Each structure stands twice: as structure tokens, then as C-alpha cells.
Coordinates of C-alpha atoms and ligand atoms in Angstrom, one line a residue:
M20 CA 140.5 99.6 128.0
R21 CA 143.7 98.4 126.5
V22 CA 144.1 98.0 122.8
T23 CA 146.0 94.8 122.0
R24 CA 146.0 95.1 118.3
L25 CA 145.4 97.8 115.7
D26 CA 145.4 97.0 111.9
L27 CA 145.2 99.8 109.3
R28 CA 144.6 99.3 105.6
N29 CA 144.6 102.3 103.2
V30 CA 144.7 104.9 105.9
R31 CA 146.5 108.0 104.5
R32 CA 150.0 106.8 103.4
F33 CA 149.7 103.3 104.9
D34 CA 149.0 100.4 102.6
E35 CA 148.7 97.8 105.3
V36 CA 150.2 97.9 108.8
S37 CA 149.5 96.2 112.1
I38 CA 150.6 97.3 115.6
R39 CA 150.5 95.3 118.9
P40 CA 150.7 97.9 121.6
A41 CA 151.7 97.2 125.2
S42 CA 149.2 97.7 128.0
G43 CA 150.9 100.8 129.5
L44 CA 152.8 103.5 127.7
N45 CA 153.4 103.2 123.9
V46 CA 155.6 105.7 122.1
L47 CA 155.6 106.1 118.3
T48 CA 158.5 108.0 116.8
G49 CA 159.4 108.9 113.2
G50 CA 160.1 111.9 111.0
N51 CA 157.6 114.4 109.7
G52 CA 155.0 112.9 107.5
A53 CA 156.0 109.3 108.5
G54 CA 152.4 108.5 109.6
K55 CA 152.4 108.8 113.4
S56 CA 149.4 110.9 113.7
S57 CA 147.6 108.7 111.1
V58 CA 147.8 105.8 113.5
L59 CA 146.1 107.9 116.2
E60 CA 143.6 109.1 113.7
A61 CA 142.6 105.5 113.0
L62 CA 142.2 104.8 116.7
H63 CA 140.1 108.0 117.1
L64 CA 138.0 107.0 114.1
M65 CA 136.9 103.8 115.9
A66 CA 135.6 105.9 118.8
Y67 CA 134.2 109.0 117.1
G68 CA 133.4 107.9 113.5
R69 CA 135.8 110.6 112.3
S70 CA 139.4 111.7 112.7
F71 CA 140.4 114.6 114.9
R72 CA 141.6 116.2 111.6
G73 CA 138.3 115.8 109.8
R74 CA 135.9 113.3 108.4
V75 CA 136.9 110.2 106.5
R76 CA 136.1 111.8 103.2
D77 CA 138.4 114.7 103.9
G78 CA 141.5 112.7 103.0
L79 CA 141.7 109.8 105.4
V80 CA 141.4 107.2 102.7
R81 CA 144.7 106.5 100.9
S82 CA 144.6 108.3 97.6
G83 CA 143.7 105.8 94.8
A84 CA 142.1 103.3 97.3
P85 CA 138.3 102.8 97.3
A86 CA 138.0 102.7 101.1
L87 CA 140.0 102.4 104.3
E88 CA 139.8 99.6 106.8
V89 CA 140.6 99.6 110.5
F90 CA 140.5 96.7 112.8
V91 CA 140.9 97.0 116.6
E92 CA 141.1 94.4 119.3
W93 CA 141.0 95.4 123.0
R94 CA 140.6 94.1 126.5
E95 CA 138.2 95.6 129.0
P96 CA 136.7 94.6 132.4
V97 CA 133.4 92.7 132.3
T98 CA 130.7 94.9 133.8
G99 CA 127.3 94.0 135.2
S100 CA 124.1 95.7 133.9
D101 CA 124.6 98.5 136.4
G102 CA 128.1 99.2 135.0
S103 CA 130.0 97.8 138.0
V104 CA 133.0 95.7 137.4
V105 CA 132.4 92.0 137.9
G106 CA 135.0 90.2 139.9
G107 CA 138.1 91.4 138.1
T108 CA 137.4 89.5 135.0
E109 CA 138.2 90.8 131.5
R110 CA 137.1 90.1 128.0
T111 CA 138.4 90.7 124.5
R112 CA 136.4 92.8 122.1
R113 CA 136.9 93.4 118.4
A114 CA 135.7 96.0 116.0
G115 CA 136.2 96.5 112.3
L116 CA 135.3 99.4 110.1
R117 CA 135.5 99.8 106.3
H118 CA 134.7 103.3 105.2
S119 CA 134.8 104.8 101.7
G120 CA 134.0 108.4 102.8
Q121 CA 130.4 107.8 101.8
D122 CA 129.5 104.2 102.7
W123 CA 130.6 102.2 105.6
D124 CA 130.4 98.7 106.9
G125 CA 131.1 97.9 110.5
R126 CA 131.4 94.8 112.7
L127 CA 131.5 94.5 116.5
D128 CA 132.4 91.3 118.2
G129 CA 131.7 89.3 115.0
Q130 CA 128.3 90.9 114.3
S131 CA 127.4 93.4 111.6
I132 CA 126.2 96.6 113.0
A133 CA 123.2 98.7 111.8
Q134 CA 124.3 102.0 113.2
L135 CA 127.7 103.5 113.5
G136 CA 126.7 104.6 117.1
D137 CA 126.8 100.9 118.1
L138 CA 130.4 100.7 117.3
L139 CA 131.3 104.1 118.7
S140 CA 129.8 103.3 122.1
A141 CA 132.1 100.3 122.5
L142 CA 135.6 101.7 122.4
A143 CA 136.3 104.9 124.2
V144 CA 139.4 107.0 123.3
V145 CA 140.4 110.4 124.5
T146 CA 142.7 112.3 122.2
F147 CA 144.8 115.4 122.9
E148 CA 146.4 116.8 119.8
P149 CA 147.6 120.1 118.3
G150 CA 144.0 121.2 117.6
S151 CA 142.7 120.5 121.1
H152 CA 143.2 124.1 122.3
A153 CA 139.9 124.7 120.3
L154 CA 138.0 123.0 123.1
V155 CA 138.8 126.2 125.1
A156 CA 139.4 128.8 122.5
G157 CA 137.3 127.6 119.6
S158 CA 133.6 127.7 118.7
A159 CA 130.7 126.5 121.0
D160 CA 129.8 123.5 118.9
I161 CA 133.2 121.9 119.9
R162 CA 132.3 122.3 123.5
R163 CA 128.8 120.9 123.0
R164 CA 130.2 117.9 121.2
Y165 CA 132.6 117.3 124.2
L166 CA 129.6 117.2 126.6
D167 CA 127.5 115.1 124.3
W168 CA 130.3 112.6 123.7
G169 CA 130.8 112.1 127.4
L170 CA 127.1 111.7 128.1
F171 CA 126.8 109.3 125.2
H172 CA 129.3 107.0 127.1
V173 CA 128.0 107.4 130.7
E174 CA 124.2 108.0 130.3
Q175 CA 122.2 105.4 128.3
A176 CA 119.1 107.6 128.3
F177 CA 120.9 110.5 126.8
T178 CA 121.2 109.5 123.1
P179 CA 117.4 109.0 122.6
V180 CA 116.8 112.5 124.1
W181 CA 119.5 114.0 121.9
R182 CA 117.9 112.4 118.8
R183 CA 114.5 113.6 119.8
Y184 CA 115.7 117.2 120.2
A185 CA 117.7 117.1 116.8
R186 CA 114.6 115.8 115.0
A187 CA 112.2 118.4 116.5
L188 CA 114.7 121.2 115.7
R189 CA 115.0 120.1 112.1
Q190 CA 111.2 120.0 111.8
R191 CA 110.7 123.4 113.5
N192 CA 113.3 125.0 111.3
A193 CA 111.7 123.5 108.1
L194 CA 108.3 125.0 109.3
L195 CA 109.9 128.4 110.0
K196 CA 111.4 128.4 106.5
S197 CA 108.0 127.4 104.9
R198 CA 106.2 130.1 106.9
A199 CA 103.9 127.5 108.4
G200 CA 101.0 128.7 110.7
D201 CA 101.0 128.8 114.5
A202 CA 99.1 125.6 114.9
Q203 CA 101.8 123.5 113.2
L204 CA 104.5 125.3 115.1
D205 CA 102.8 124.8 118.4
A206 CA 103.1 121.0 118.1
W207 CA 106.8 121.0 117.4
D208 CA 107.5 123.7 119.9
H209 CA 106.0 121.5 122.5
E210 CA 108.2 118.5 121.5
L211 CA 111.3 120.7 121.2
A212 CA 110.7 122.2 124.6
Q213 CA 110.2 118.9 126.3
A214 CA 113.3 117.2 124.7
G215 CA 115.3 120.5 125.1
E216 CA 114.7 120.8 128.9
L217 CA 115.8 117.2 129.4
L218 CA 118.8 117.6 127.2
S219 CA 119.8 120.7 129.0
G220 CA 119.4 119.0 132.4
Y221 CA 121.6 116.2 131.4
R222 CA 124.4 118.5 130.2
E223 CA 124.2 120.8 133.2
T224 CA 124.4 117.9 135.7
F225 CA 127.2 116.3 133.7
L226 CA 129.3 119.5 133.7
A227 CA 128.8 119.8 137.4
R228 CA 130.0 116.3 137.9
L229 CA 133.1 117.0 135.9
E230 CA 133.9 120.1 137.8
P231 CA 135.7 118.7 140.9
G232 CA 138.0 116.5 138.7
F233 CA 138.6 119.4 136.3
R234 CA 139.5 121.8 139.2
A235 CA 141.9 119.2 140.6
L236 CA 143.6 118.7 137.2
T237 CA 144.0 122.4 136.5
G238 CA 145.4 122.8 140.0
E239 CA 148.0 120.1 139.2
L240 CA 148.8 121.0 135.6
A241 CA 148.4 124.8 135.7
P242 CA 148.5 126.0 139.3
A243 CA 149.2 129.6 138.2
L244 CA 145.6 129.9 137.1
G245 CA 144.3 129.8 140.6
G246 CA 140.9 128.1 141.2
T247 CA 138.8 127.2 138.1
A248 CA 135.1 126.6 137.6
L249 CA 132.9 125.3 134.8
E250 CA 129.9 127.4 133.9
Y251 CA 127.1 126.2 131.7
S252 CA 125.1 128.5 129.4
P253 CA 121.9 126.7 128.4
G254 CA 121.2 128.6 125.1
W255 CA 118.2 130.5 126.5
R256 CA 117.5 132.5 129.6
K257 CA 116.8 129.4 131.6
H258 CA 116.9 131.0 135.0
E259 CA 114.1 133.4 133.9
L260 CA 111.7 131.2 131.8
P261 CA 111.0 127.7 130.6
L262 CA 112.2 126.8 127.0
A263 CA 108.6 126.6 125.8
D264 CA 108.1 130.3 126.7
A265 CA 111.4 131.2 125.2
L266 CA 110.5 129.5 121.9
L267 CA 107.1 131.3 121.8
L268 CA 108.7 134.7 122.5
A269 CA 111.3 134.1 119.8
R270 CA 108.7 132.8 117.2
D271 CA 108.3 136.0 115.1
R272 CA 112.0 136.7 115.1
D273 CA 112.7 133.1 114.2
R274 CA 110.2 133.2 111.3
L275 CA 112.1 136.2 109.9
A276 CA 115.5 134.5 110.3
G277 CA 114.3 131.1 109.1
F278 CA 115.8 129.2 112.1
T279 CA 115.5 128.6 115.8
S280 CA 117.5 131.1 117.8
V281 CA 117.0 129.7 121.3
G282 CA 117.6 126.3 122.8
P283 CA 120.2 123.8 123.8
H284 CA 121.6 123.8 120.2
R285 CA 122.9 127.3 121.2
A286 CA 124.3 126.1 124.5
D287 CA 127.9 126.6 125.6
W288 CA 130.2 126.2 128.6
R289 CA 133.1 128.2 129.7
V290 CA 135.9 128.0 132.2
G291 CA 136.0 130.6 134.9
F292 CA 139.3 131.5 136.6
A293 CA 139.8 133.0 140.0
S294 CA 142.9 135.0 139.0
L295 CA 142.2 135.8 135.3
P296 CA 139.4 137.8 133.6
G297 CA 138.7 135.0 131.0
R298 CA 140.0 132.6 128.4
E299 CA 141.4 135.5 126.3
A300 CA 144.0 136.0 129.1
L301 CA 145.4 132.5 128.8
S302 CA 148.7 132.0 127.1
R303 CA 148.7 129.5 124.2
G304 CA 150.3 126.8 126.5
Q305 CA 147.9 127.5 129.3
T306 CA 145.0 127.2 126.8
K307 CA 146.3 123.7 126.0
L308 CA 146.7 122.7 129.6
V309 CA 143.1 123.8 130.4
A310 CA 141.8 121.8 127.3
L311 CA 143.9 118.8 128.4
S312 CA 142.5 119.1 132.0
A313 CA 138.9 119.1 130.5
L314 CA 139.7 116.0 128.4
L315 CA 141.3 114.1 131.3
A316 CA 138.5 115.1 133.7
Q317 CA 136.1 113.5 131.3
A318 CA 138.2 110.4 131.0
D319 CA 138.5 110.1 134.7
H320 CA 134.7 110.4 135.1
L321 CA 134.1 107.8 132.4
A322 CA 136.5 105.5 134.3
A323 CA 134.6 106.0 137.5
V324 CA 131.3 105.2 135.8
R325 CA 132.3 102.4 133.4
G326 CA 135.0 100.8 135.5
C327 CA 137.9 101.4 133.2
W328 CA 139.9 104.2 131.7
P329 CA 139.5 105.1 128.0
V330 CA 142.5 104.7 125.8
V331 CA 144.5 108.0 125.9
A332 CA 146.1 109.3 122.7
L333 CA 148.6 112.2 122.9
D334 CA 149.6 113.4 119.5
D335 CA 152.9 115.2 119.3
L336 CA 153.1 115.6 123.0
A337 CA 156.6 117.2 123.1
S338 CA 155.6 120.0 120.8
E339 CA 152.4 120.7 122.8
L340 CA 153.8 120.7 126.4
D341 CA 157.1 121.6 128.1
R342 CA 159.0 118.8 129.7
D343 CA 157.7 119.4 133.2
H344 CA 154.1 119.2 132.0
Q345 CA 154.9 116.1 129.8
E346 CA 156.1 114.4 133.0
R347 CA 153.1 115.4 135.1
V348 CA 150.7 114.2 132.5
I349 CA 152.3 110.9 131.8
D350 CA 152.8 110.1 135.4
R351 CA 149.2 110.9 136.2
L352 CA 148.0 108.7 133.4
L353 CA 150.2 105.8 134.2
A354 CA 149.2 106.0 137.9
S355 CA 145.6 105.7 136.8
G356 CA 146.4 102.5 134.8
A357 CA 145.4 103.9 131.4
Q358 CA 146.8 102.7 128.2
V359 CA 148.6 105.7 126.7
W360 CA 149.8 106.3 123.1
V361 CA 152.2 109.1 122.6
T362 CA 153.7 110.3 119.3
G363 CA 156.7 112.5 118.5
T364 CA 159.4 113.1 116.0
E365 CA 161.9 112.2 118.8
L366 CA 161.5 110.3 122.1
P367 CA 159.8 113.0 124.3
P368 CA 162.4 114.5 126.7
A369 CA 160.3 113.4 129.7
L370 CA 160.8 109.8 128.7
A371 CA 164.4 109.9 127.3
A372 CA 165.8 110.7 130.7
G373 CA 163.4 109.2 133.2
D374 CA 163.0 105.7 134.4
R375 CA 159.4 105.2 133.1
G376 CA 158.9 102.0 131.2
F377 CA 157.4 102.2 127.7
S378 CA 157.2 100.3 124.4
L379 CA 158.8 102.1 121.5
F380 CA 157.6 101.9 117.8
H381 CA 159.3 103.5 114.9
V382 CA 157.2 104.7 112.0
E383 CA 159.0 105.0 108.6
H384 CA 158.3 104.3 104.9
G385 CA 154.8 103.2 105.5
R386 CA 155.8 100.7 108.1
I387 CA 155.7 100.4 111.9
E388 CA 158.5 98.5 113.6
P389 CA 158.8 97.8 117.3
R390 CA 162.1 98.9 118.8
Ligands
ATP416 N1 144.9 110.4 101.5 C1 146.2 110.2 101.5 N2 146.8 109.3 100.7 C2 148.1 109.1 100.7 N3 149.0 109.7 101.5 C3 148.5 110.6 102.4 C4 147.1 110.9 102.4 N4 146.8 111.8 103.4 C5 148.0 112.0 103.9 N5 149.0 111.4 103.3 C6 150.4 111.3 103.7 O1 150.5 110.5 104.9 C7 151.4 111.1 105.8 C8 150.5 111.5 106.9 O2 151.3 111.6 107.9 P1 151.0 112.0 109.4 O3 150.3 113.3 109.5 O4 150.4 110.8 110.1 O5 152.5 112.2 109.8 P2 153.2 112.4 111.2 O6 154.2 111.3 111.3 O7 152.2 112.6 112.2 O8 154.0 113.7 110.8 P3 154.3 115.0 111.7 O9 155.6 114.7 112.5 O10 154.7 116.0 110.7 O11 153.1 115.3 112.5 C9 152.0 112.3 105.1 O12 153.2 111.9 104.5 C10 151.0 112.7 104.1 O13 151.6 113.3 103.0
MG417 MG1 151.7 114.3 113.3

């Protein structure tokens, strides 16, 4: 996928700006607070429904404006119903979103959309930013969201199962809080267990598919870590008992607590290292490289399944990685044919000296000028 045009209106400090990125590497420079990250936030918004720095209502709308608007146009290969690329042909797609923080209105290819998910499944963006280390060092919900986002893009049957599970979990928790009887709980436990086993199966298989790519990437980006592995924890003792039994065993305790203590909503995954005891032993920079490897492994997998690379956004690359790693990452991405967006207060050292071609944009005073 290659974005050919991105328009922002009332996004953070921007009144109205438009950018026409090139198909390969795009670099946005400008001083602190100029609005570089805001451009990537707008792109991220169109793929996730939120910014990597929070939800729309957490300050993404320009102060004083009623709502923000983002419009994005991109090219992507035409794929058949099985996802295979059809004869090298491409098509142009367009998406628009107006969001006030509460209400939103979206359009995809000229049609109004009923669910934000319709828009989010269209454009795929993978973002690496200063907060990305949380994928390795942060809480489990970030890692679950990573798996679920990937599955949402590569496995059509996943989202209905995810919704089923979320609904059953809400119902069971409400029943636990209202101290409902066993008969009522039995019905929802059954539904929760069925959806939960499916959900867990999808995630476990998906993580196993990501592992070879992830291992290759960490080998390339952080060879000092030795071999790496991805290990899934299902959220209950899955190797010992089915979820239905785990729910029944936990019922009395869950009644006291007022929520469901076992199941895929408590799942997590971790990175295992051949030469380190665990993630606590990683340096800050190594944590970032491991997180970046996980993000790129997912992008690589998505490319294999959907026939094209997601757009890759690297916010503040030079402050996140040293020069050698900047070069490795950029070269790997360009070799894959991905469209890449990089921001920095200066031209990243890896680009200033090398002979890599790129398009440069300068962000200043609420404007974006090609250089
Ligand atoms: N809701 C808002 N309304 C108006 N201005 C805002 C709003 N939110 C943020 N800003 C301003 O918009 C700018 C946001 O800049 P952004 O974070 O994109 O900068 P940046 O170029 O990435 O800077 P840095 O190099 O420091 O990362 C800042 O100047 C900030 O004060
Ligand atoms: Mg920034």
C-alpha cells in the first residue's frame, strides 16, 4: 500500500494541510512541536481508529475546532477473493473520517460506512514510535491488541469470534456482579468457553506463524540477543483443562471478585531469549529493537497474506535507534518495497550521508512544504 495523498484538517496544531508522499521513503523534518508526529498520528488514526498517543478525544482535535477531518488516498494491488494478487494490477482507494471525539462520520471509496471497522480493515499502517517499547515492556493488553490487530487483517473469521467472546464476557461479568444463579451462568459459560477456545486457537496459531520472521528480524537487528522465541500464555491452564472447566472451577472465586478471572482476555505472550533470562535484562535500546522486530514481523506476514506491505511509519527514528540500526531498518524496508514515512528534527544521519533516495518535507508554522 502506498499513500498518494493525505489531507488533515483541524488535527492538533494544523488548520488545513495536504501532503503528496512519494512511493518509497518520505522524510518529514522540522523543529520540536512543528507537527511531524501529528501527521503520522493522522495516518495511524485511519488504520486503528485512534492515535498512537491516545484517542481522538484526548487532544487530537485542534483546540477550538468541533472535529478533525482526515482524508487519505492510496494505491494497492487488486486481489482476488482468496487474497492473491491479480495480474499486477493496482487500484486507487480513498477513505475519509470526520471525528469530534464522540461522534464520527466515515467514507470509504465514496460510500458512507456503518462501522468504523470497515474503514480500519482497508488501510494497514504499522507504526514504530517512542512509546513502542511498551509492546515488550508494557502491559499485556498492548500485546493482546497487537495479535488481534494482525488477525483482524489476515483472518476474516476472526473478528466475529472476537465479538462473540467480548459479548459473552460482558454478560458473564454482569451476572457475576448481580449474583445470578448457576443456571444463568451455565448458559454464558458455555458460550464464553466456545468462543474463547476458538479465539485462543487463532492467536496461538498466528503467533507461531510470526515466529520465524520475528526470529530472523531479531537476528538481523539485535544479534547479541542470541536466538529468540515467541511464547503464548492463553490466560488459563490450557494444557491441563478446557476453558469450560476452568470457568467452572473459578466460578465461586469470580462471584466474590465480580469478574471473570480466567480466559483469553487474560492472555499474554512473551519473547524468550537464548542468552538472557528475560525482558527485564534488555537494555532500553534492545527493548525497542525487539518491539520493532515484532512490528515488522507482523507487517511482513500481512504482506505475504494480502499481497502488499502495509505503510510503515517511523516516528522520531534517529532518537529511537543508533545510526547503524537506522540504516538496517530503512534498507530492509526499502528492499521489501514498503512505503516508509520517517520523522525527525533533523535529517536522520543514516540518510544524510548515504545514497538512499528519499522525498523530503519540511514541517513548520502549521505548514508542510516539499523540499
Ligand atoms: N489539540 C491541539 N490543538 C492545538 N494545538 C495542539 C493540540 N495538540 C497539540 N498541539 C500542538 O501541536 C503540536 C504537536 O506537535 P507534534 O507532536 O506533532 O510535534 P513534532 O513535530 O512531532 O515535535 P517533536 O519533535 O517534539 O516530536 C505542538 O506544537 C502542540 O503544542
Ligand atoms: Mg514528534
